[in-house]
mmCIF file of C-alpha atoms in Angstrom:
data_model
loop_
_atom_site.group_PDB
_atom_site.id
_atom_site.type_symbol
_atom_site.label_atom_id
_atom_site.label_comp_id
_atom_site.label_asym_id
_atom_site.label_seq_id
_atom_site.Cartn_x
_atom_site.Cartn_y
_atom_site.Cartn_z
ATOM 1 C CA UNK T 1 0.000 0.000 0.000
ATOM 2 C CA UNK T 2 1.455 3.341 -1.016
ATOM 3 C CA UNK T 3 1.769 6.015 1.693
ATOM 4 C CA UNK T 4 -0.610 8.945 1.487
ATOM 5 C CA UNK T 5 1.782 11.775 0.644
ATOM 6 C CA UNK T 6 -0.991 14.346 1.176
ATOM 7 C CA UNK T 7 -0.791 13.737 4.922
ATOM 8 C CA UNK T 8 2.943 14.384 5.076
ATOM 9 C CA UNK T 9 3.802 17.377 2.895
ATOM 10 C CA UNK T 10 7.430 17.682 1.923
ATOM 11 C CA UNK T 11 9.482 19.990 4.097
ATOM 12 C CA UNK T 12 9.696 23.508 2.758
ATOM 13 C CA UNK T 13 13.118 25.037 2.248
ATOM 14 C CA UNK T 14 11.863 28.493 1.369
ATOM 15 C CA UNK T 15 12.508 29.929 4.830
ATOM 16 C CA UNK T 16 15.914 28.288 5.339
ATOM 17 C CA UNK T 17 19.274 29.715 4.272
ATOM 18 C CA UNK T 18 21.600 26.904 3.254
ATOM 19 C CA UNK T 19 25.377 26.660 3.261
ATOM 20 C CA UNK T 20 28.015 23.949 3.195
ATOM 21 C CA UNK T 21 28.424 24.151 6.955
ATOM 22 C CA UNK T 22 26.045 22.103 9.102
ATOM 23 C CA UNK T 23 22.754 20.306 8.627
ATOM 24 C CA UNK T 24 19.401 22.032 9.171
ATOM 25 C CA UNK T 25 17.312 20.159 11.732
ATOM 26 C CA UNK T 26 14.086 21.099 9.917
ATOM 27 C CA UNK T 27 14.764 20.115 6.322
ATOM 28 C CA UNK T 28 18.038 18.194 6.415
ATOM 29 C CA UNK T 29 19.767 20.625 4.087
ATOM 30 C CA UNK T 30 22.969 22.552 4.708
ATOM 31 C CA UNK T 31 22.616 25.692 6.875
ATOM 32 C CA UNK T 32 24.010 29.187 6.429
ATOM 33 C CA UNK T 33 25.850 29.037 9.746
ATOM 34 C CA UNK T 34 28.685 26.839 10.997
ATOM 35 C CA UNK T 35 27.830 24.277 13.656
ATOM 36 C CA UNK T 36 28.179 25.393 17.310
ATOM 37 C CA UNK T 37 31.243 24.224 19.231
ATOM 38 C CA UNK T 38 30.745 21.006 21.215
ATOM 39 C CA UNK T 39 29.425 21.469 24.761
ATOM 40 C CA UNK T 40 32.286 20.744 27.198
ATOM 41 C CA UNK T 41 29.714 19.476 29.717
ATOM 42 C CA UNK T 42 26.800 17.961 27.756
ATOM 43 C CA UNK T 43 25.070 16.689 30.911
ATOM 44 C CA UNK T 44 24.786 20.182 32.487
ATOM 45 C CA UNK T 45 21.366 21.837 32.182
ATOM 46 C CA UNK T 46 21.334 25.397 33.687
ATOM 47 C CA UNK T 47 18.322 26.136 35.884
ATOM 48 C CA UNK T 48 18.535 29.836 35.129
ATOM 49 C CA UNK T 49 21.073 32.403 34.005
ATOM 50 C CA UNK T 50 23.069 34.129 36.760
ATOM 51 C CA UNK T 51 21.045 37.144 37.977
ATOM 52 C CA UNK T 52 24.124 39.376 37.976
ATOM 53 C CA UNK T 53 24.365 39.117 34.191
ATOM 54 C CA UNK T 54 20.754 40.007 33.494
ATOM 55 C CA UNK T 55 20.015 43.508 32.191
ATOM 56 C CA UNK T 56 17.790 45.579 34.495
ATOM 57 C CA UNK T 57 14.400 44.971 32.911
ATOM 58 C CA UNK T 58 12.471 47.200 35.292
ATOM 59 C CA UNK T 59 12.660 49.108 38.551
ATOM 60 C CA UNK T 60 11.604 46.105 40.612
ATOM 61 C CA UNK T 61 14.679 44.223 39.465
ATOM 62 C CA UNK T 62 16.894 47.245 40.163
ATOM 63 C CA UNK T 63 15.424 47.528 43.653
ATOM 64 C CA UNK T 64 16.017 43.818 44.308
ATOM 65 C CA UNK T 65 19.691 44.172 43.347
ATOM 66 C CA UNK T 66 20.213 47.297 45.464
ATOM 67 C CA UNK T 67 22.022 46.709 48.780
ATOM 68 C CA UNK T 68 19.969 47.500 51.872
ATOM 69 C CA UNK T 69 20.876 51.051 53.033
ATOM 70 C CA UNK T 70 22.710 51.177 56.352
ATOM 71 C CA UNK T 71 22.546 53.664 59.204
ATOM 72 C CA UNK T 72 25.340 56.207 59.646
ATOM 73 C CA UNK T 73 26.348 58.421 62.511
ATOM 74 C CA UNK T 74 25.807 62.101 61.868
ATOM 75 C CA UNK T 75 28.908 64.114 61.048
ATOM 76 C CA UNK T 76 28.249 67.282 63.086
ATOM 77 C CA UNK T 77 29.110 70.789 61.977
ATOM 78 C CA UNK T 78 31.495 72.431 64.401
ATOM 79 C CA UNK T 79 31.944 76.113 65.348
ATOM 80 C CA UNK T 80 32.946 78.754 64.539
ATOM 81 C CA UNK T 81 30.014 79.348 62.211
ATOM 82 C CA UNK T 82 30.993 82.843 61.044
ATOM 83 C CA UNK T 83 29.583 83.424 57.537
ATOM 84 C CA UNK T 84 29.217 79.657 57.216
ATOM 85 C CA UNK T 85 25.535 79.446 56.349
ATOM 86 C CA UNK T 86 23.983 80.234 52.995
ATOM 87 C CA UNK T 87 20.661 80.158 51.198
ATOM 88 C CA UNK T 88 20.348 76.588 49.830
ATOM 89 C CA UNK T 89 19.726 76.183 46.105
ATOM 90 C CA UNK T 90 18.402 73.573 43.671
ATOM 91 C CA UNK T 91 21.152 71.845 41.674
ATOM 92 C CA UNK T 92 19.871 68.520 40.309
ATOM 93 C CA UNK T 93 18.592 68.847 36.728
ATOM 94 C CA UNK T 94 19.685 65.736 34.824
ATOM 95 C CA UNK T 95 20.168 62.009 35.309
ATOM 96 C CA UNK T 96 23.927 62.623 35.418
ATOM 97 C CA UNK T 97 23.335 64.861 38.437
ATOM 98 C CA UNK T 98 21.376 62.027 40.052
ATOM 99 C CA UNK T 99 24.264 59.627 39.424
ATOM 100 C CA UNK T 100 26.686 62.086 41.022
ATOM 101 C CA UNK T 101 24.414 62.694 43.998
ATOM 102 C CA UNK T 102 23.601 59.020 44.618
ATOM 103 C CA UNK T 103 27.303 58.133 44.806
ATOM 104 C CA UNK T 104 28.188 61.043 47.125
ATOM 105 C CA UNK T 105 28.810 61.097 50.865
ATOM 106 C CA UNK T 106 25.957 63.593 51.152
ATOM 107 C CA UNK T 107 23.450 61.026 49.859
ATOM 108 C CA UNK T 108 25.016 58.248 51.934
ATOM 109 C CA UNK T 109 24.798 60.318 55.125
ATOM 110 C CA UNK T 110 21.265 61.580 54.480
ATOM 111 C CA UNK T 111 19.920 58.116 53.663
ATOM 112 C CA UNK T 112 21.829 56.783 56.679
ATOM 113 C CA UNK T 113 19.943 59.305 58.825
ATOM 114 C CA UNK T 114 16.631 57.948 57.503
ATOM 115 C CA UNK T 115 17.775 54.406 58.365
ATOM 116 C CA UNK T 116 18.797 55.549 61.853
ATOM 117 C CA UNK T 117 15.337 57.012 62.442
ATOM 118 C CA UNK T 118 13.836 53.732 61.256
ATOM 119 C CA UNK T 119 16.045 51.691 63.568
ATOM 120 C CA UNK T 120 15.275 53.941 66.554
ATOM 121 C CA UNK T 121 11.590 53.002 66.458
ATOM 122 C CA UNK T 122 12.161 49.304 65.741
ATOM 123 C CA UNK T 123 9.795 47.041 67.724
ATOM 124 C CA UNK T 124 8.424 50.051 69.649
ATOM 125 C CA UNK T 125 4.879 51.299 70.010
ATOM 126 C CA UNK T 126 4.214 55.006 69.599
ATOM 127 C CA UNK T 127 3.145 55.277 73.248
ATOM 128 C CA UNK T 128 6.380 53.776 74.621
ATOM 129 C CA UNK T 129 8.338 55.943 77.046
ATOM 130 C CA UNK T 130 11.422 57.650 75.610
ATOM 131 C CA UNK T 131 13.551 60.780 75.851
ATOM 132 C CA UNK T 132 11.883 64.021 74.716
ATOM 133 C CA UNK T 133 14.158 67.067 74.602
ATOM 134 C CA UNK T 134 13.061 70.735 74.771
ATOM 135 C CA UNK T 135 13.919 71.112 71.065
ATOM 136 C CA UNK T 136 11.629 68.212 70.151
ATOM 137 C CA UNK T 137 8.818 69.683 72.253
ATOM 138 C CA UNK T 138 9.271 73.048 70.536
ATOM 139 C CA UNK T 139 9.065 71.460 67.068
ATOM 140 C CA UNK T 140 5.897 69.566 68.019
ATOM 141 C CA UNK T 141 4.361 72.831 69.253
ATOM 142 C CA UNK T 142 5.258 74.536 65.958
ATOM 143 C CA UNK T 143 3.518 71.791 63.972
ATOM 144 C CA UNK T 144 0.493 72.063 66.282
ATOM 145 C CA UNK T 145 0.402 75.808 65.581
ATOM 146 C CA UNK T 146 0.337 75.050 61.845
ATOM 147 C CA UNK T 147 -2.564 72.650 62.418
ATOM 148 C CA UNK T 148 -4.367 75.508 64.138
ATOM 149 C CA UNK T 149 -3.882 77.699 61.062
ATOM 150 C CA UNK T 150 -5.946 75.223 59.039
ATOM 151 C CA UNK T 151 -8.867 75.643 61.429
ATOM 152 C CA UNK T 152 -8.574 79.433 61.181
ATOM 153 C CA UNK T 153 -8.466 79.674 57.369
ATOM 154 C CA UNK T 154 -11.808 78.757 55.755
ATOM 155 C CA UNK T 155 -12.119 77.159 52.338
ATOM 156 C CA UNK T 156 -12.380 79.400 49.304
ATOM 157 C CA UNK T 157 -15.591 78.934 47.293
ATOM 158 C CA UNK T 158 -14.718 77.032 44.113
ATOM 159 C CA UNK T 159 -15.875 74.013 42.144
ATOM 160 C CA UNK T 160 -12.592 72.338 41.148
ATOM 161 C CA UNK T 161 -11.869 68.906 42.600
ATOM 162 C CA UNK T 162 -8.250 69.574 43.595
ATOM 163 C CA UNK T 163 -6.462 72.557 45.039
ATOM 164 C CA UNK T 164 -8.551 74.912 47.142
ATOM 165 C CA UNK T 165 -7.027 78.382 46.883
ATOM 166 C CA UNK T 166 -7.294 78.882 50.653
ATOM 167 C CA UNK T 167 -4.221 76.646 50.929
ATOM 168 C CA UNK T 168 -2.166 79.542 49.517
ATOM 169 C CA UNK T 169 -3.282 81.693 52.427
ATOM 170 C CA UNK T 170 -2.235 78.949 54.845
ATOM 171 C CA UNK T 171 1.123 78.534 53.096
ATOM 172 C CA UNK T 172 1.788 82.285 53.147
ATOM 173 C CA UNK T 173 1.078 82.521 56.878
ATOM 174 C CA UNK T 174 3.348 79.529 57.543
ATOM 175 C CA UNK T 175 6.156 81.067 55.451
ATOM 176 C CA UNK T 176 5.850 84.484 57.088
ATOM 177 C CA UNK T 177 6.283 82.936 60.539
ATOM 178 C CA UNK T 178 8.996 80.440 59.603
ATOM 179 C CA UNK T 179 11.913 82.538 60.936
ATOM 180 C CA UNK T 180 10.219 83.095 64.292
ATOM 181 C CA UNK T 181 9.516 79.361 64.472
ATOM 182 C CA UNK T 182 13.250 78.612 64.103
ATOM 183 C CA UNK T 183 14.067 81.006 66.952
ATOM 184 C CA UNK T 184 11.921 78.937 69.305
ATOM 185 C CA UNK T 185 14.541 76.178 69.517
ATOM 186 C CA UNK T 186 17.799 77.433 67.950
ATOM 187 C CA UNK T 187 20.516 78.459 70.414
ATOM 188 C CA UNK T 188 21.909 81.978 70.029
ATOM 189 C CA UNK T 189 25.134 80.817 68.347
ATOM 190 C CA UNK T 190 23.095 79.141 65.589
ATOM 191 C CA UNK T 191 20.848 82.116 64.845
ATOM 192 C CA UNK T 192 22.646 82.674 61.519
ATOM 193 C CA UNK T 193 21.573 79.192 60.398
ATOM 194 C CA UNK T 194 18.008 80.452 59.925
ATOM 195 C CA UNK T 195 18.832 81.579 56.398
ATOM 196 C CA UNK T 196 19.599 77.962 55.487
ATOM 197 C CA UNK T 197 16.966 76.188 57.570
ATOM 198 C CA UNK T 198 13.895 78.186 56.501
ATOM 199 C CA UNK T 199 13.851 77.090 52.814
ATOM 200 C CA UNK T 200 13.853 73.393 53.832
ATOM 201 C CA UNK T 201 11.078 74.054 56.332
ATOM 202 C CA UNK T 202 8.796 76.079 54.040
ATOM 203 C CA UNK T 203 9.141 73.526 51.243
ATOM 204 C CA UNK T 204 8.097 70.668 53.541
ATOM 205 C CA UNK T 205 4.351 71.262 53.335
ATOM 206 C CA UNK T 206 3.609 71.366 49.616
ATOM 207 C CA UNK T 207 3.775 73.853 46.754
ATOM 208 C CA UNK T 208 1.588 76.950 47.009
ATOM 209 C CA UNK T 209 1.514 77.600 43.253
ATOM 210 C CA UNK T 210 0.496 74.102 42.180
ATOM 211 C CA UNK T 211 -1.355 73.399 45.451
ATOM 212 C CA UNK T 212 0.146 69.924 45.556
ATOM 213 C CA UNK T 213 2.172 67.724 47.893
ATOM 214 C CA UNK T 214 4.276 64.596 47.447
ATOM 215 C CA UNK T 215 7.288 62.585 48.552
ATOM 216 C CA UNK T 216 9.649 65.386 47.491
ATOM 217 C CA UNK T 217 8.132 67.707 50.100
ATOM 218 C CA UNK T 218 8.217 64.911 52.667
ATOM 219 C CA UNK T 219 11.907 64.409 51.838
ATOM 220 C CA UNK T 220 12.519 68.116 52.445
ATOM 221 C CA UNK T 221 11.026 67.749 55.920
ATOM 222 C CA UNK T 222 13.408 64.851 56.569
ATOM 223 C CA UNK T 223 16.236 67.042 55.224
ATOM 224 C CA UNK T 224 15.226 69.806 57.638
ATOM 225 C CA UNK T 225 15.441 67.340 60.541
ATOM 226 C CA UNK T 226 18.796 66.136 59.186
ATOM 227 C CA UNK T 227 20.048 69.731 59.201
ATOM 228 C CA UNK T 228 18.997 70.063 62.849
ATOM 229 C CA UNK T 229 20.856 66.850 63.630
ATOM 230 C CA UNK T 230 24.040 68.089 61.922
ATOM 231 C CA UNK T 231 23.783 71.330 63.880
ATOM 232 C CA UNK T 232 23.432 69.391 67.140
ATOM 233 C CA UNK T 233 19.973 70.820 67.867
ATOM 234 C CA UNK T 234 18.638 67.262 67.987
ATOM 235 C CA UNK T 235 20.856 64.372 69.002
ATOM 236 C CA UNK T 236 20.838 60.618 68.569
ATOM 237 C CA UNK T 237 18.884 60.109 71.777
ATOM 238 C CA UNK T 238 16.127 62.238 70.194
ATOM 239 C CA UNK T 239 15.670 59.996 67.165
ATOM 240 C CA UNK T 240 12.857 57.911 68.608
ATOM 241 C CA UNK T 241 11.000 61.088 69.555
ATOM 242 C CA UNK T 242 11.622 62.525 66.078
ATOM 243 C CA UNK T 243 9.573 59.629 64.705
ATOM 244 C CA UNK T 244 6.957 59.034 67.405
ATOM 245 C CA UNK T 245 6.373 62.699 68.283
ATOM 246 C CA UNK T 246 7.626 65.014 65.530
ATOM 247 C CA UNK T 247 6.931 62.916 62.436
ATOM 248 C CA UNK T 248 3.582 61.760 63.800
ATOM 249 C CA UNK T 249 2.554 65.393 64.309
ATOM 250 C CA UNK T 250 3.847 66.285 60.841
ATOM 251 C CA UNK T 251 1.770 63.462 59.353
ATOM 252 C CA UNK T 252 -1.289 64.687 61.254
ATOM 253 C CA UNK T 253 -0.764 68.160 59.787
ATOM 254 C CA UNK T 254 -0.260 66.906 56.240
ATOM 255 C CA UNK T 255 -3.346 64.691 56.331
ATOM 256 C CA UNK T 256 -5.389 67.656 57.543
ATOM 257 C CA UNK T 257 -4.016 69.833 54.729
ATOM 258 C CA UNK T 258 -4.616 67.108 52.135
ATOM 259 C CA UNK T 259 -8.209 66.528 53.176
ATOM 260 C CA UNK T 260 -9.167 70.139 53.939
ATOM 261 C CA UNK T 261 -7.622 71.889 50.939
ATOM 262 C CA UNK T 262 -7.711 68.917 48.534
ATOM 263 C CA UNK T 263 -3.989 69.021 47.758
ATOM 264 C CA UNK T 264 -3.166 67.337 44.469
ATOM 265 C CA UNK T 265 -0.679 64.443 44.666
ATOM 266 C CA UNK T 266 2.656 65.672 43.293
ATOM 267 C CA UNK T 267 4.182 63.195 40.862
ATOM 268 C CA UNK T 268 1.850 60.366 41.841
ATOM 269 C CA UNK T 269 2.372 56.978 40.170
ATOM 270 C CA UNK T 270 -1.368 56.382 40.283
ATOM 271 C CA UNK T 271 -2.491 53.031 41.636
ATOM 272 C CA UNK T 272 0.989 51.602 41.080
ATOM 273 C CA UNK T 273 2.606 53.941 43.579
ATOM 274 C CA UNK T 274 3.080 53.082 47.235
ATOM 275 C CA UNK T 275 0.916 56.016 48.323
ATOM 276 C CA UNK T 276 -0.320 59.227 46.700
ATOM 277 C CA UNK T 277 1.508 61.470 49.169
ATOM 278 C CA UNK T 278 3.839 59.673 51.575
ATOM 279 C CA UNK T 279 6.641 57.138 51.769
ATOM 280 C CA UNK T 280 8.535 57.542 55.058
ATOM 281 C CA UNK T 281 5.697 56.496 57.415
ATOM 282 C CA UNK T 282 5.682 53.080 55.752
ATOM 283 C CA UNK T 283 9.422 52.734 56.423
ATOM 284 C CA UNK T 284 9.117 53.797 60.057
ATOM 285 C CA UNK T 285 5.892 51.854 60.542
ATOM 286 C CA UNK T 286 7.272 48.595 59.164
ATOM 287 C CA UNK T 287 10.249 48.937 61.516
ATOM 288 C CA UNK T 288 7.879 49.237 64.471
ATOM 289 C CA UNK T 289 6.347 45.867 63.620
ATOM 290 C CA UNK T 290 9.582 43.890 63.179
ATOM 291 C CA UNK T 291 9.503 40.733 65.344
ATOM 292 C CA UNK T 292 5.919 41.334 66.463
ATOM 293 C CA UNK T 293 4.522 38.050 67.775
ATOM 294 C CA UNK T 294 1.127 38.263 66.177
ATOM 295 C CA UNK T 295 0.931 40.968 63.522
ATOM 296 C CA UNK T 296 2.296 40.008 60.126
ATOM 297 C CA UNK T 297 2.258 41.979 56.847
ATOM 298 C CA UNK T 298 -0.989 40.197 55.911
ATOM 299 C CA UNK T 299 -2.593 41.595 59.081
ATOM 300 C CA UNK T 300 -3.408 44.829 57.229
ATOM 301 C CA UNK T 301 -6.445 42.966 55.860
ATOM 302 C CA UNK T 302 -7.783 42.274 59.354
ATOM 303 C CA UNK T 303 -10.222 45.061 60.241
ATOM 304 C CA UNK T 304 -10.136 44.250 63.973
ATOM 305 C CA UNK T 305 -6.351 44.664 64.052
ATOM 306 C CA UNK T 306 -6.549 47.945 62.149
ATOM 307 C CA UNK T 307 -9.217 49.304 64.459
ATOM 308 C CA UNK T 308 -7.432 48.368 67.679
ATOM 309 C CA UNK T 309 -3.783 49.050 66.829
ATOM 310 C CA UNK T 310 -3.662 51.867 64.260
ATOM 311 C CA UNK T 311 -3.053 54.395 67.040
ATOM 312 C CA UNK T 312 0.107 52.521 68.089
ATOM 313 C CA UNK T 313 1.579 51.470 64.734
ATOM 314 C CA UNK T 314 2.283 53.944 61.973
ATOM 315 C CA UNK T 315 2.023 51.431 59.129
ATOM 316 C CA UNK T 316 -1.465 50.388 60.222
ATOM 317 C CA UNK T 317 -2.431 54.040 60.611
ATOM 318 C CA UNK T 318 -1.467 54.656 56.988
ATOM 319 C CA UNK T 319 -3.571 51.721 55.816
ATOM 320 C CA UNK T 320 -6.575 52.990 57.784
ATOM 321 C CA UNK T 321 -6.216 56.460 56.266
ATOM 322 C CA UNK T 322 -5.936 55.087 52.728
ATOM 323 C CA UNK T 323 -9.053 52.960 53.201
ATOM 324 C CA UNK T 324 -10.856 56.023 54.524
ATOM 325 C CA UNK T 325 -10.071 58.324 51.597
ATOM 326 C CA UNK T 326 -10.175 55.779 48.751
ATOM 327 C CA UNK T 327 -13.186 53.857 47.575
ATOM 328 C CA UNK T 328 -13.364 50.329 46.207
ATOM 329 C CA UNK T 329 -11.342 47.180 46.778
ATOM 330 C CA UNK T 330 -7.975 47.673 48.472
ATOM 331 C CA UNK T 331 -6.222 45.426 45.943
ATOM 332 C CA UNK T 332 -7.508 47.647 43.135
ATOM 333 C CA UNK T 333 -6.693 51.128 44.466
ATOM 334 C CA UNK T 334 -3.496 50.110 46.321
ATOM 335 C CA UNK T 335 -2.072 47.065 44.499
ATOM 336 C CA UNK T 336 1.516 47.656 45.645
ATOM 337 C CA UNK T 337 0.570 47.722 49.322
ATOM 338 C CA UNK T 338 -1.581 44.668 48.686
ATOM 339 C CA UNK T 339 1.425 42.891 47.151
ATOM 340 C CA UNK T 340 3.617 43.876 50.104
ATOM 341 C CA UNK T 341 1.097 42.249 52.453
ATOM 342 C CA UNK T 342 2.200 38.919 50.986
ATOM 343 C CA UNK T 343 5.804 39.359 52.164
ATOM 344 C CA UNK T 344 6.524 36.835 54.946
ATOM 345 C CA UNK T 345 7.866 39.195 57.627
ATOM 346 C CA UNK T 346 8.258 42.869 58.522
ATOM 347 C CA UNK T 347 12.043 42.794 58.365
ATOM 348 C CA UNK T 348 11.849 42.041 54.648
ATOM 349 C CA UNK T 349 9.201 44.725 54.207
ATOM 350 C CA UNK T 350 11.365 47.322 55.951
ATOM 351 C CA UNK T 351 14.553 46.530 54.039
ATOM 352 C CA UNK T 352 12.621 46.447 50.763
ATOM 353 C CA UNK T 353 11.030 49.836 51.428
ATOM 354 C CA UNK T 354 14.404 51.385 52.277
ATOM 355 C CA UNK T 355 15.800 50.164 48.966
ATOM 356 C CA UNK T 356 12.691 51.372 47.186
ATOM 357 C CA UNK T 357 12.994 54.824 48.788
ATOM 358 C CA UNK T 358 16.545 55.120 47.516
ATOM 359 C CA UNK T 359 15.598 54.132 43.956
ATOM 360 C CA UNK T 360 12.107 55.610 43.607
ATOM 361 C CA UNK T 361 12.645 58.873 45.506
ATOM 362 C CA UNK T 362 16.317 59.799 45.919
ATOM 363 C CA UNK T 363 17.226 58.729 42.383
ATOM 364 C CA UNK T 364 14.333 60.345 40.494
ATOM 365 C CA UNK T 365 14.976 63.659 38.725
ATOM 366 C CA UNK T 366 11.337 64.876 38.919
ATOM 367 C CA UNK T 367 11.520 64.582 42.716
ATOM 368 C CA UNK T 368 15.121 65.499 43.464
ATOM 369 C CA UNK T 369 15.194 68.515 41.126
ATOM 370 C CA UNK T 370 13.496 70.358 44.004
ATOM 371 C CA UNK T 371 15.991 69.185 46.644
ATOM 372 C CA UNK T 372 18.115 71.927 48.216
ATOM 373 C CA UNK T 373 21.870 72.043 48.774
ATOM 374 C CA UNK T 374 23.839 74.456 50.925
ATOM 375 C CA UNK T 375 26.535 74.307 53.573
ATOM 376 C CA UNK T 376 24.720 71.853 55.860
ATOM 377 C CA UNK T 377 23.718 69.482 53.044
ATOM 378 C CA UNK T 378 26.518 70.133 50.538
ATOM 379 C CA UNK T 379 26.596 69.256 46.847
ATOM 380 C CA UNK T 380 29.544 66.931 46.264
#
């Protein structure tokens, strides 16, 4: 019986380039390329290519490769301070500037300060007893005064969704009183530092022209605290209070401003960002929960835990606020935070967020183009 050739059509050679080198596995003809060299270890089957040789396909991969930032002791400025201080200026404009900044001692020290703040609150509740200096108390009172301004300045009548113009009135009053605020806690010998401290302070609460707020402004507030640390106004024993008293009060102020005056998120990544406005409270809050016996990252989905412990743990407080201001399923409006809830422990969450802060905030031109450099935080 003859075979049915219609069922087995002859191999086509139209798409093959032939040469007197090797044999094509498809059609049996010569190929256009020489045969590959023999495998020295034919029994070896690689599971995957070494990660170090892979090109960075996306930011997540870059973040995974980034070493976990480490804490650093503050290098204090020492007297005499004669003509030392200057009005800080914006310098970063290009990606090359970011590369220079990210490899500098200035960036290393500033990020190390953030890590130190994170470590100071590790495994602590907000209500735990700790050292509170007069300078810290003065800063908390200043932030409370700014909260009072919000209550005193009524909304302007307008129909737009974002950016109530009354915020500009609030911002102007804050800016006009900024110098007097600094005098509440600066010693006499540091009075000249006001010229350098005020710009960091006034740029910590949003932009009055755009009526927006984002992680760049939050970073300026951290930079202002870093300046105070370099000047010796706040010391290492104050770090826990800087988080659990000062930063908590700052967050209370910013949430009130965001809700009252409908501040637009500055540079938001949309649903794929960590949060529309903030980053640092997630770093500090995850540190608080490291080694907690019962609360795991997945506990953010437990409403009873959120209700009972949000006042003690900053991370949970952030989740509660997000659920309050955003509608719909959490996994839909906050998919990144939902993904993070699947991480096995808080130590991994904290280290991951520190790496993410370095890559997504300190190495982004749109954010860092507004960062200020002077004598306290020098450009190197």
